[in-house]
XYZ file of N, CA and C in Angstrom:
744
model
N -26.043 -33.797 -15.590
C -25.822 -35.110 -14.985
C -24.610 -35.771 -15.628
N -23.679 -36.248 -14.791
C -22.543 -36.988 -15.313
C -22.935 -38.444 -15.504
N -22.344 -39.082 -16.495
C -22.770 -40.425 -16.879
C -21.736 -41.495 -16.566
N -20.782 -41.181 -15.668
C -19.734 -42.159 -15.365
C -20.298 -43.471 -14.848
N -21.410 -43.406 -14.118
C -21.968 -44.604 -13.506
C -23.119 -45.207 -14.314
N -23.346 -44.686 -15.494
C -24.408 -45.247 -16.331
C -24.015 -46.629 -16.840
N -24.982 -47.509 -17.067
C -24.652 -48.833 -17.619
C -23.904 -48.697 -18.940
N -23.001 -49.609 -19.193
C -22.205 -49.563 -20.413
C -22.812 -50.473 -21.478
N -22.747 -50.068 -22.727
C -23.209 -50.949 -23.805
C -22.257 -52.126 -23.982
N -22.728 -53.134 -24.688
C -21.883 -54.309 -24.944
C -20.662 -53.908 -25.765
N -19.532 -54.515 -25.459
C -18.276 -54.250 -26.171
C -18.010 -55.419 -27.124
N -17.606 -55.089 -28.342
C -17.324 -56.117 -29.334
C -16.083 -55.732 -30.123
N -15.728 -56.519 -31.128
C -14.568 -56.162 -31.946
C -15.007 -55.298 -33.127
N -14.046 -54.752 -33.845
C -14.345 -53.820 -34.946
C -15.215 -54.466 -36.012
N -14.934 -55.713 -36.383
C -15.689 -56.359 -37.459
C -17.152 -56.516 -37.082
N -17.417 -56.953 -35.849
C -18.797 -57.133 -35.412
C -19.510 -55.785 -35.296
N -18.776 -54.788 -34.810
C -19.353 -53.441 -34.716
C -19.759 -52.916 -36.091
N -18.876 -53.032 -37.077
C -19.174 -52.524 -38.408
C -20.316 -53.307 -39.062
N -20.416 -54.595 -38.752
C -21.503 -55.395 -39.318
C -22.854 -54.926 -38.780
N -22.928 -54.673 -37.465
C -24.189 -54.192 -36.884
C -24.516 -52.791 -37.377
N -23.483 -51.956 -37.521
C -23.709 -50.603 -38.024
C -24.201 -50.641 -39.465
N -23.684 -51.570 -40.265
C -24.137 -51.700 -41.652
C -25.618 -52.067 -41.709
N -26.077 -52.889 -40.771
C -27.495 -53.230 -40.707
C -28.332 -51.990 -40.387
N -27.828 -51.188 -39.456
C -28.542 -49.970 -39.090
C -28.553 -48.965 -40.236
N -27.465 -48.920 -41.026
C -27.385 -47.982 -42.147
C -28.546 -48.198 -43.123
N -28.964 -49.420 -43.314
C -30.078 -49.707 -44.217
C -31.326 -48.979 -43.727
N -31.583 -49.034 -42.416
C -32.741 -48.343 -41.854
C -32.571 -46.829 -41.916
N -31.343 -46.360 -41.653
C -31.102 -44.916 -41.699
C -31.334 -44.360 -43.096
N -30.864 -45.070 -44.114
C -31.050 -44.599 -45.489
C -32.522 -44.616 -45.873
N -33.257 -45.622 -45.401
C -34.696 -45.673 -45.670
C -35.400 -44.494 -45.004
N -34.945 -44.156 -43.790
C -35.514 -43.015 -43.074
C -35.235 -41.708 -43.822
N -33.996 -41.552 -44.300
C -33.637 -40.357 -45.062
C -34.485 -40.226 -46.322
N -34.643 -41.320 -47.044
C -35.420 -41.283 -48.280
C -36.901 -41.036 -48.005
N -37.394 -41.566 -46.876
C -38.783 -41.280 -46.497
C -38.954 -39.790 -46.206
N -37.941 -39.186 -45.542
C -37.979 -37.746 -45.300
C -37.956 -36.948 -46.588
N -37.175 -37.422 -47.574
C -37.145 -36.760 -48.876
C -38.515 -36.808 -49.543
N -39.197 -37.948 -49.404
C -40.524 -38.068 -50.014
C -41.535 -37.153 -49.325
N -41.418 -37.015 -48.005
C -42.303 -36.097 -47.291
C -42.047 -34.656 -47.723
N -40.777 -34.279 -47.851
C -40.450 -32.921 -48.300
C -40.989 -32.672 -49.702
N -40.904 -33.698 -50.558
C -41.438 -33.562 -51.914
C -42.943 -33.357 -51.874
N -43.614 -34.054 -50.961
C -45.068 -33.898 -50.829
C -45.422 -32.501 -50.329
N -44.608 -31.959 -49.407
C -44.856 -30.585 -48.942
C -44.779 -29.597 -50.104
N -43.832 -29.825 -50.999
C -43.664 -28.902 -52.122
C -44.830 -28.967 -53.098
N -45.667 -29.961 -52.961
C -46.819 -30.120 -53.850
C -48.150 -29.789 -53.170
N -48.093 -29.301 -51.943
C -49.319 -28.916 -51.249
C -49.948 -27.690 -51.917
N -51.275 -27.600 -51.910
C -51.898 -26.326 -52.282
C -51.641 -25.308 -51.175
N -51.940 -24.053 -51.438
C -51.730 -22.995 -50.454
C -53.048 -22.287 -50.191
N -53.086 -21.544 -49.081
C -54.289 -20.783 -48.736
C -53.882 -19.333 -48.519
N -54.675 -18.418 -49.049
C -54.325 -16.999 -48.931
C -54.606 -16.482 -47.527
N -53.698 -15.643 -47.057
C -53.826 -14.932 -45.794
C -53.780 -13.446 -46.114
N -54.584 -12.657 -45.440
C -54.602 -11.220 -45.694
C -53.212 -10.635 -45.471
N -52.611 -10.114 -46.515
C -51.255 -9.566 -46.438
C -51.179 -8.346 -45.525
N -52.331 -7.748 -45.235
C -52.363 -6.557 -44.383
C -52.498 -6.901 -42.900
N -52.591 -8.175 -42.551
C -52.741 -8.581 -41.154
C -51.630 -7.959 -40.319
N -51.968 -7.223 -39.254
C -50.924 -6.498 -38.523
C -50.209 -7.345 -37.482
N -48.906 -7.139 -37.396
C -48.097 -7.623 -36.287
C -47.270 -6.442 -35.805
N -46.758 -6.524 -34.583
C -46.037 -5.396 -34.000
C -44.553 -5.697 -33.930
N -43.746 -4.775 -34.479
C -42.300 -4.901 -34.460
C -41.657 -3.700 -33.810
N -40.371 -3.503 -33.998
C -39.668 -2.395 -33.330
C -40.167 -1.015 -33.741
N -40.787 -0.910 -34.912
C -41.314 0.369 -35.376
C -42.823 0.456 -35.254
N -43.396 -0.416 -34.433
C -44.842 -0.406 -34.256
C -45.526 -1.406 -35.175
N -46.844 -1.260 -35.353
C -47.584 -2.207 -36.187
C -47.143 -2.148 -37.645
N -46.965 -3.334 -38.245
C -46.626 -3.441 -39.667
C -47.476 -4.555 -40.257
N -47.749 -4.501 -41.569
C -48.503 -5.585 -42.183
C -47.659 -6.848 -42.317
N -48.320 -7.982 -42.320
C -47.643 -9.271 -42.427
C -46.632 -9.297 -43.567
N -46.983 -8.733 -44.697
C -46.106 -8.819 -45.866
C -44.772 -8.125 -45.629
N -44.728 -7.137 -44.736
C -43.464 -6.458 -44.450
C -42.478 -7.344 -43.707
N -42.964 -8.356 -43.005
C -42.067 -9.217 -42.237
C -41.255 -10.144 -43.142
N -41.606 -10.227 -44.419
C -40.802 -10.991 -45.373
C -39.454 -10.317 -45.634
N -39.331 -9.036 -45.303
C -38.110 -8.263 -45.524
C -37.674 -8.296 -46.987
N -38.669 -8.290 -47.891
C -38.385 -8.263 -49.315
C -38.121 -9.621 -49.931
N -38.096 -10.674 -49.127
C -37.881 -12.021 -49.669
C -39.215 -12.658 -50.034
N -39.156 -13.758 -50.771
C -40.398 -14.351 -51.255
C -40.997 -15.357 -50.283
N -40.176 -15.890 -49.355
C -40.690 -16.878 -48.417
C -40.398 -16.448 -46.983
N -41.241 -16.932 -46.066
C -41.135 -16.573 -44.651
C -41.416 -17.810 -43.812
N -40.512 -18.096 -42.875
C -40.740 -19.115 -41.855
C -40.955 -18.388 -40.538
N -42.074 -18.653 -39.880
C -42.362 -18.013 -38.605
C -42.453 -19.049 -37.497
N -41.874 -18.723 -36.364
C -42.004 -19.543 -35.161
C -42.950 -18.805 -34.224
N -44.096 -19.398 -33.936
C -45.068 -18.790 -33.031
C -44.703 -19.166 -31.599
N -44.110 -18.215 -30.908
C -43.520 -18.410 -29.587
C -44.611 -18.326 -28.520
N -44.741 -19.375 -27.714
C -45.683 -19.346 -26.601
C -45.274 -18.262 -25.601
N -46.266 -17.633 -24.974
C -45.955 -16.565 -24.032
C -46.961 -16.555 -22.890
N -46.453 -16.238 -21.687
C -47.297 -16.133 -20.496
C -47.261 -14.681 -20.026
N -48.225 -13.851 -20.451
C -48.181 -12.417 -20.146
C -48.097 -12.153 -18.643
N -47.218 -11.221 -18.302
C -47.078 -10.821 -16.914
C -46.220 -11.728 -16.069
N -45.766 -12.857 -16.626
C -44.927 -13.770 -15.867
C -43.454 -13.400 -16.032
N -42.624 -13.701 -15.046
C -41.200 -13.383 -15.173
C -40.518 -14.267 -16.206
N -39.300 -13.899 -16.537
C -38.552 -14.616 -17.574
C -38.413 -16.097 -17.256
N -38.196 -16.424 -15.977
C -37.979 -17.819 -15.592
C -39.189 -18.691 -15.877
N -40.370 -18.094 -16.030
C -41.595 -18.858 -16.249
C -42.044 -18.846 -17.705
N -41.230 -18.293 -18.593
C -41.598 -18.300 -20.010
C -41.273 -19.653 -20.641
N -41.754 -19.855 -21.851
C -41.754 -21.192 -22.457
C -40.342 -21.736 -22.637
N -40.082 -22.851 -21.946
C -38.760 -23.465 -22.024
C -38.523 -24.150 -23.370
N -39.581 -24.697 -23.986
C -39.418 -25.352 -25.279
C -39.129 -24.362 -26.392
N -39.866 -23.247 -26.405
C -39.618 -22.214 -27.415
C -38.245 -21.594 -27.224
N -37.829 -21.450 -25.952
C -36.503 -20.920 -25.670
C -35.432 -21.888 -26.163
N -35.597 -23.160 -25.857
C -34.673 -24.212 -26.313
C -34.506 -24.132 -27.828
N -35.624 -24.083 -28.551
C -35.561 -24.116 -30.010
C -34.905 -22.871 -30.585
N -35.326 -21.713 -30.141
C -34.845 -20.487 -30.783
C -33.442 -20.095 -30.355
N -32.955 -20.638 -29.241
C -31.561 -20.405 -28.879
C -30.626 -21.008 -29.927
N -31.136 -21.943 -30.701
C -30.323 -22.604 -31.723
C -30.366 -21.876 -33.075
N -31.178 -20.830 -33.167
C -31.299 -20.082 -34.419
C -30.352 -18.884 -34.343
N -29.268 -18.946 -35.062
C -28.272 -17.881 -34.982
C -27.934 -17.354 -36.364
N -27.200 -18.117 -37.146
C -26.761 -17.674 -38.467
C -27.895 -17.869 -39.472
N -28.434 -16.753 -39.970
C -29.573 -16.810 -40.890
C -29.183 -16.602 -42.347
N -27.895 -16.399 -42.620
C -27.503 -16.135 -44.005
C -27.817 -17.320 -44.920
N -27.834 -18.519 -44.366
C -28.101 -19.692 -45.202
C -29.544 -19.713 -45.698
N -30.507 -19.449 -44.807
C -31.893 -19.407 -45.283
C -32.115 -18.174 -46.156
N -31.429 -17.073 -45.834
C -31.547 -15.882 -46.672
C -31.068 -16.158 -48.097
N -30.058 -17.010 -48.225
C -29.526 -17.301 -49.559
C -30.525 -18.051 -50.431
N -31.563 -18.622 -49.798
C -32.623 -19.310 -50.541
C -33.888 -18.456 -50.614
N -33.723 -17.134 -50.375
C -34.839 -16.191 -50.468
C -35.893 -16.458 -49.392
N -35.416 -16.819 -48.179
C -36.295 -17.129 -47.050
C -35.914 -16.239 -45.871
N -36.915 -15.678 -45.213
C -36.735 -14.957 -43.961
C -37.234 -15.834 -42.816
N -36.493 -15.826 -41.701
C -36.952 -16.487 -40.480
C -37.283 -15.406 -39.458
N -38.446 -15.505 -38.827
C -38.840 -14.530 -37.814
C -39.637 -15.228 -36.728
N -39.575 -14.672 -35.524
C -40.403 -15.149 -34.416
C -41.632 -14.258 -34.313
N -42.791 -14.890 -34.239
C -44.055 -14.211 -33.967
C -44.477 -14.595 -32.552
N -44.186 -13.719 -31.603
C -44.529 -14.017 -30.224
C -46.037 -13.890 -30.026
N -46.593 -14.762 -29.199
C -48.022 -14.740 -28.934
C -48.364 -13.865 -27.728
N -47.392 -13.072 -27.276
C -47.605 -12.142 -26.180
C -47.348 -10.711 -26.615
N -47.436 -9.758 -25.690
C -47.249 -8.343 -26.028
C -45.816 -8.051 -26.450
N -45.650 -7.060 -27.305
C -44.343 -6.799 -27.888
C -43.316 -6.328 -26.860
N -43.605 -5.276 -26.106
C -42.582 -4.681 -25.248
C -42.062 -5.684 -24.233
N -42.956 -6.427 -23.613
C -42.563 -7.413 -22.604
C -41.721 -8.524 -23.230
N -42.202 -9.046 -24.345
C -41.493 -10.174 -24.965
C -40.195 -9.722 -25.632
N -40.150 -8.484 -26.136
C -38.929 -7.978 -26.747
C -37.799 -7.931 -25.724
N -38.124 -7.627 -24.464
C -37.097 -7.616 -23.429
C -36.553 -9.030 -23.192
N -37.395 -10.024 -23.375
C -36.924 -11.412 -23.276
C -35.968 -11.716 -24.430
N -36.336 -11.270 -25.617
C -35.483 -11.410 -26.811
C -34.107 -10.790 -26.559
N -34.096 -9.618 -25.933
C -32.833 -8.930 -25.649
C -32.047 -9.655 -24.557
N -32.729 -10.122 -23.517
C -32.073 -10.874 -22.450
C -31.383 -12.120 -23.006
N -32.037 -12.791 -23.942
C -31.465 -13.992 -24.523
C -30.344 -13.673 -25.520
N -30.288 -12.440 -25.990
C -29.261 -12.065 -26.952
C -29.533 -12.565 -28.353
N -30.812 -12.777 -28.670
C -31.177 -13.287 -29.990
C -31.116 -12.171 -31.033
N -30.850 -12.556 -32.269
C -30.722 -11.599 -33.358
C -31.825 -11.726 -34.401
N -32.591 -12.824 -34.359
C -33.619 -12.985 -35.389
C -34.719 -11.925 -35.239
N -35.383 -11.552 -36.349
C -36.488 -10.604 -36.261
C -37.548 -11.086 -35.275
N -38.099 -10.148 -34.507
C -39.044 -10.475 -33.431
C -40.277 -9.583 -33.553
N -41.439 -10.191 -33.566
C -42.698 -9.460 -33.653
C -43.682 -10.021 -32.627
N -44.645 -9.200 -32.271
C -45.794 -9.690 -31.520
C -46.952 -9.883 -32.484
N -47.485 -11.101 -32.498
C -48.657 -11.398 -33.329
C -49.927 -11.430 -32.494
N -49.839 -10.997 -31.246
C -50.946 -11.137 -30.304
C -52.284 -10.607 -30.834
N -52.344 -9.412 -31.444
C -53.653 -8.909 -31.879
C -54.256 -9.687 -33.052
N -53.460 -10.480 -33.752
C -53.919 -11.112 -34.992
C -53.890 -12.635 -34.946
N -53.789 -13.215 -33.750
C -53.646 -14.666 -33.658
C -54.862 -15.406 -34.190
N -56.058 -14.836 -34.003
C -57.265 -15.511 -34.514
C -57.214 -15.646 -36.028
N -56.584 -14.689 -36.692
C -56.451 -14.743 -38.155
C -55.288 -15.636 -38.566
N -54.138 -15.423 -37.946
C -52.925 -16.115 -38.377
C -52.919 -17.587 -37.990
N -53.592 -17.923 -36.899
C -53.659 -19.324 -36.456
C -55.090 -19.845 -36.538
N -55.792 -19.423 -37.545
C -57.193 -19.813 -37.698
C -57.343 -21.341 -37.631
N -58.251 -21.783 -36.752
C -58.526 -23.205 -36.631
C -57.517 -23.992 -35.840
N -56.511 -23.316 -35.296
C -55.473 -24.000 -34.536
C -55.456 -23.530 -33.088
N -54.730 -24.213 -32.273
C -54.705 -23.900 -30.848
C -53.787 -22.716 -30.576
N -54.363 -21.588 -30.234
C -53.572 -20.428 -29.836
C -52.937 -20.723 -28.482
N -51.669 -20.362 -28.334
C -50.953 -20.635 -27.101
C -50.005 -21.805 -27.209
N -50.140 -22.604 -28.272
C -49.189 -23.689 -28.521
C -48.094 -23.197 -29.456
N -46.940 -23.895 -29.454
C -45.876 -23.535 -30.382
C -46.238 -24.041 -31.776
N -45.971 -23.224 -32.770
C -46.221 -23.570 -34.165
C -45.069 -23.050 -35.016
N -44.767 -23.753 -36.090
C -43.948 -23.208 -37.171
C -44.857 -23.114 -38.390
N -44.919 -21.923 -38.981
C -45.799 -21.685 -40.129
C -44.974 -21.072 -41.257
N -45.176 -21.567 -42.474
C -44.444 -21.079 -43.640
C -45.374 -20.322 -44.576
N -44.836 -19.265 -45.186
C -45.616 -18.407 -46.070
C -44.846 -18.131 -47.365
N -45.606 -17.739 -48.373
C -45.075 -17.315 -49.668
C -45.755 -16.008 -50.034
N -44.997 -15.061 -50.593
C -45.641 -13.823 -51.075
C -45.375 -13.664 -52.566
N -46.432 -13.284 -53.253
C -46.374 -13.056 -54.699
C -47.246 -11.855 -55.048
N -46.636 -10.853 -55.696
C -47.387 -9.706 -56.211
C -48.275 -9.076 -55.146
N -47.725 -8.917 -53.940
C -48.456 -8.241 -52.877
C -49.454 -9.106 -52.137
N -49.519 -10.387 -52.463
C -50.443 -11.296 -51.781
C -49.640 -12.336 -51.005
N -50.182 -12.805 -49.889
C -49.494 -13.746 -49.013
C -50.281 -15.047 -48.927
N -49.558 -16.156 -48.974
C -50.176 -17.482 -48.921
C -49.488 -18.316 -47.843
N -50.289 -19.024 -47.081
C -49.745 -19.991 -46.133
C -49.508 -21.297 -46.871
N -48.297 -21.855 -46.725
C -47.924 -23.040 -47.496
C -47.790 -24.293 -46.652
N -47.558 -24.134 -45.330
C -47.343 -25.301 -44.470
C -47.381 -24.843 -43.023
N -47.792 -25.732 -42.125
C -47.640 -25.458 -40.697
C -47.471 -26.760 -39.941
N -46.829 -26.673 -38.781
C -46.638 -27.837 -37.926
C -46.618 -27.376 -36.482
N -46.800 -28.314 -35.574
C -46.779 -28.003 -34.150
C -46.224 -29.197 -33.397
N -46.212 -29.102 -32.062
C -45.728 -30.181 -31.199
C -44.327 -30.620 -31.631
N -44.096 -31.919 -31.826
C -42.749 -32.367 -32.170
C -42.334 -31.944 -33.583
N -43.272 -31.472 -34.363
C -42.927 -30.969 -35.681
C -41.977 -29.789 -35.630
N -42.006 -29.023 -34.529
C -41.123 -27.860 -34.438
C -39.679 -28.272 -34.150
N -39.429 -29.578 -33.982
C -38.044 -30.039 -33.863
C -37.250 -29.770 -35.145
N -37.926 -29.327 -36.183
C -37.202 -28.901 -37.387
C -36.211 -27.790 -37.065
N -36.473 -27.022 -35.995
C -35.605 -25.923 -35.590
C -34.449 -26.420 -34.718
N -34.497 -27.658 -34.290
C -33.676 -28.159 -33.188
C -32.525 -29.032 -33.674
N -31.298 -28.545 -33.559
C -30.124 -29.345 -33.908
C -29.633 -30.161 -32.715
N -29.875 -29.685 -31.485
C -29.348 -30.380 -30.311
C -29.935 -31.777 -30.155
N -31.245 -31.909 -30.361
C -31.844 -33.234 -30.277
C -31.298 -34.148 -31.381
N -31.058 -33.586 -32.560
C -30.509 -34.391 -33.641
C -29.136 -34.946 -33.244
N -28.336 -34.120 -32.586
C -27.023 -34.576 -32.141
C -27.148 -35.611 -31.031
N -28.025 -35.348 -30.064
C -28.215 -36.302 -28.968
C -28.653 -37.668 -29.482
N -29.498 -37.665 -30.525
C -29.999 -38.928 -31.066
C -28.886 -39.788 -31.657
N -27.736 -39.194 -31.952
C -26.605 -39.953 -32.488
C -25.797 -40.655 -31.407
N -26.007 -40.275 -30.141
C -25.175 -40.794 -29.063
C -25.757 -42.057 -28.454
N -24.943 -42.773 -27.716
C -25.352 -44.065 -27.174
C -26.461 -43.928 -26.137
N -26.504 -42.815 -25.383
C -27.539 -42.646 -24.368
C -28.711 -41.786 -24.842
N -28.630 -41.258 -26.064
C -29.757 -40.533 -26.642
C -30.114 -39.263 -25.891
N -31.400 -38.942 -25.871
C -31.880 -37.725 -25.218
C -31.985 -37.889 -23.700
N -31.917 -39.111 -23.236
C -32.005 -39.420 -21.804
C -33.342 -38.990 -21.212
N -34.393 -39.186 -21.999
C -35.737 -38.840 -21.568
C -36.569 -40.108 -21.374
N -37.513 -40.090 -20.426
C -38.212 -41.319 -20.038
C -39.016 -41.987 -21.141
N -39.462 -41.248 -22.134
C -40.308 -41.832 -23.172
C -39.510 -42.652 -24.181
N -38.176 -42.483 -24.202
C -37.363 -43.144 -25.225
C -37.296 -44.659 -25.008
N -37.222 -45.377 -26.118
C -37.014 -46.822 -26.089
C -35.512 -47.079 -25.986
N -35.037 -47.284 -24.765
C -33.611 -47.502 -24.514
C -33.428 -48.810 -23.758
N -32.200 -49.355 -23.751
C -31.951 -50.570 -22.974
C -32.259 -50.372 -21.490
N -32.549 -51.449 -20.817
C -32.836 -51.416 -19.385
C -31.689 -50.758 -18.633
N -32.031 -49.799 -17.754
C -31.034 -49.143 -16.921
C -30.391 -47.921 -17.536
N -30.678 -47.629 -18.817
C -30.105 -46.438 -19.459
C -30.584 -45.177 -18.728
N -29.750 -44.150 -18.617
C -30.184 -42.920 -17.924
C -31.336 -42.247 -18.662
N -32.406 -41.966 -17.911
C -33.590 -41.306 -18.480
C -34.152 -40.320 -17.463
N -33.290 -39.419 -17.010
C -33.645 -38.502 -15.925
C -34.084 -37.127 -16.405
N -34.046 -36.892 -17.721
C -34.357 -35.554 -18.242
C -35.796 -35.505 -18.764
N -36.727 -35.594 -17.849
C -38.125 -35.542 -18.239
C -39.001 -36.096 -17.141
N -40.302 -35.818 -17.215
C -41.195 -36.219 -16.128
C -41.487 -37.716 -16.117
N -41.635 -38.242 -14.933
C -42.112 -39.596 -14.708
C -43.198 -39.520 -13.636
N -43.943 -40.599 -13.393
C -44.924 -40.558 -12.292
C -44.296 -40.198 -10.951
N -43.040 -40.576 -10.759
C -42.350 -40.268 -9.504
C -41.764 -38.866 -9.491
N -41.443 -38.310 -10.668
C -40.830 -36.973 -10.757
C -41.601 -36.131 -11.780
N -42.859 -35.792 -11.482
C -43.690 -35.102 -12.481
C -43.234 -33.693 -12.813
N -42.409 -33.090 -11.963
C -42.003 -31.699 -12.184
C -40.690 -31.571 -12.946
N -40.062 -32.685 -13.305
C -38.812 -32.625 -14.059
C -39.123 -32.312 -15.513
N -38.436 -31.338 -16.078
C -38.686 -30.943 -17.467
C -37.384 -31.020 -18.251
N -37.414 -31.587 -19.472
C -36.163 -31.743 -20.230
C -35.514 -30.434 -20.646
N -36.270 -29.325 -20.648
C -35.724 -28.059 -21.114
C -35.403 -27.095 -19.971
N -35.523 -27.553 -18.722
C -35.308 -26.679 -17.568
C -34.201 -27.209 -16.668
N -33.557 -26.273 -15.963
C -32.537 -26.620 -14.981
C -32.654 -25.644 -13.816
N -32.820 -26.164 -12.618
C -32.925 -25.326 -11.416
C -33.972 -24.229 -11.578
N -35.117 -24.597 -12.124
C -36.250 -23.681 -12.162
C -36.297 -22.712 -13.320
N -35.365 -22.840 -14.273
C -35.325 -21.924 -15.416
C -35.096 -22.705 -16.697
N -35.504 -22.126 -17.845
C -35.022 -22.678 -19.111
C -33.493 -22.770 -19.091
N -32.951 -23.860 -19.565
C -31.524 -24.156 -19.415
C -30.634 -23.008 -19.902
N -30.996 -22.418 -21.047
C -30.135 -21.389 -21.642
C -30.101 -20.096 -20.843
N -31.001 -19.928 -19.858
C -30.979 -18.701 -19.061
C -29.691 -18.548 -18.263
N -29.155 -19.667 -17.777
C -28.097 -19.555 -16.782
C -26.845 -18.881 -17.331
N -26.492 -19.139 -18.566
C -25.307 -18.478 -19.123
C -25.550 -16.973 -19.258
N -26.786 -16.571 -19.529
C -27.107 -15.134 -19.625
C -27.061 -14.477 -18.242
N -27.582 -15.174 -17.237
C -27.535 -14.643 -15.876
C -26.086 -14.479 -15.424
N -25.249 -15.491 -15.682
C -23.838 -15.411 -15.285
C -23.108 -14.294 -16.016
N -23.588 -13.962 -17.239
C -22.966 -12.875 -17.999
C -23.440 -11.502 -17.531
N -24.353 -11.475 -16.559
C -24.793 -10.215 -15.988
C -25.985 -9.570 -16.674
N -26.639 -10.287 -17.559
C -27.802 -9.711 -18.233
C -29.005 -9.688 -17.300
N -29.812 -8.636 -17.406
C -31.030 -8.536 -16.616
C -32.163 -9.262 -17.321
N -32.896 -10.070 -16.539
C -34.063 -10.750 -17.099
C -35.356 -10.089 -16.641
N -35.263 -8.827 -16.209
C -36.450 -8.086 -15.795
C -37.251 -7.701 -17.027
N -38.456 -8.216 -17.145
C -39.287 -7.959 -18.325
C -40.244 -6.786 -18.107
N -40.151 -6.122 -16.949
C -41.153 -5.102 -16.629
C -40.655 -3.690 -16.813
N -39.337 -3.509 -17.068
C -38.829 -2.136 -17.150
C -38.135 -1.934 -18.488
């Protein structure tokens, strides 16, 4: 959507602009420091042991959970929602949105952390989706072990789960779901810096601001992560000639 006809914010001079921005900076710094305190609290959480032998399926077949660390001491896993037997266009647009932003992993590797996707669907079918998207992160199917790995949580929802391994044993250290998985998302962080924001109906924006990227009572089928019936990132892959056939 082009924004040429969107309402314009109030125009002021440089001094007034900087004064209002200085007021906002106080709130931004408080928000940053609150985030630091939350991160500090996460580092002080107790952990719970998970069977290190829990199987997941990768390119070489079933492997134990501890092997997915790739020799590192920490593991971040994204539990990717999956609709078995459905075509690529009907797979999870939110999980696609998030993981399309995961590219360069050397930075997390430098902190002794592995990032991997644990798909909640079958390996062969979902691996073809991974290839269609052109993703490079490690990809596994956790489908046979979801009752163990997501114990007490809603299977089928997106989750980010963190683990630690020590002396052959694996511990779960943190997990989040719903908007918590925005930790993977840089695009929303960038949009939040702009004058029109995410342009989604739930946002608190001035009257008349564009908010067309999301469902409303009048447009219940509009989704912020889809365009013309597909996850947004699909279209560049289709134009590049990649096949999204998940059945062959």
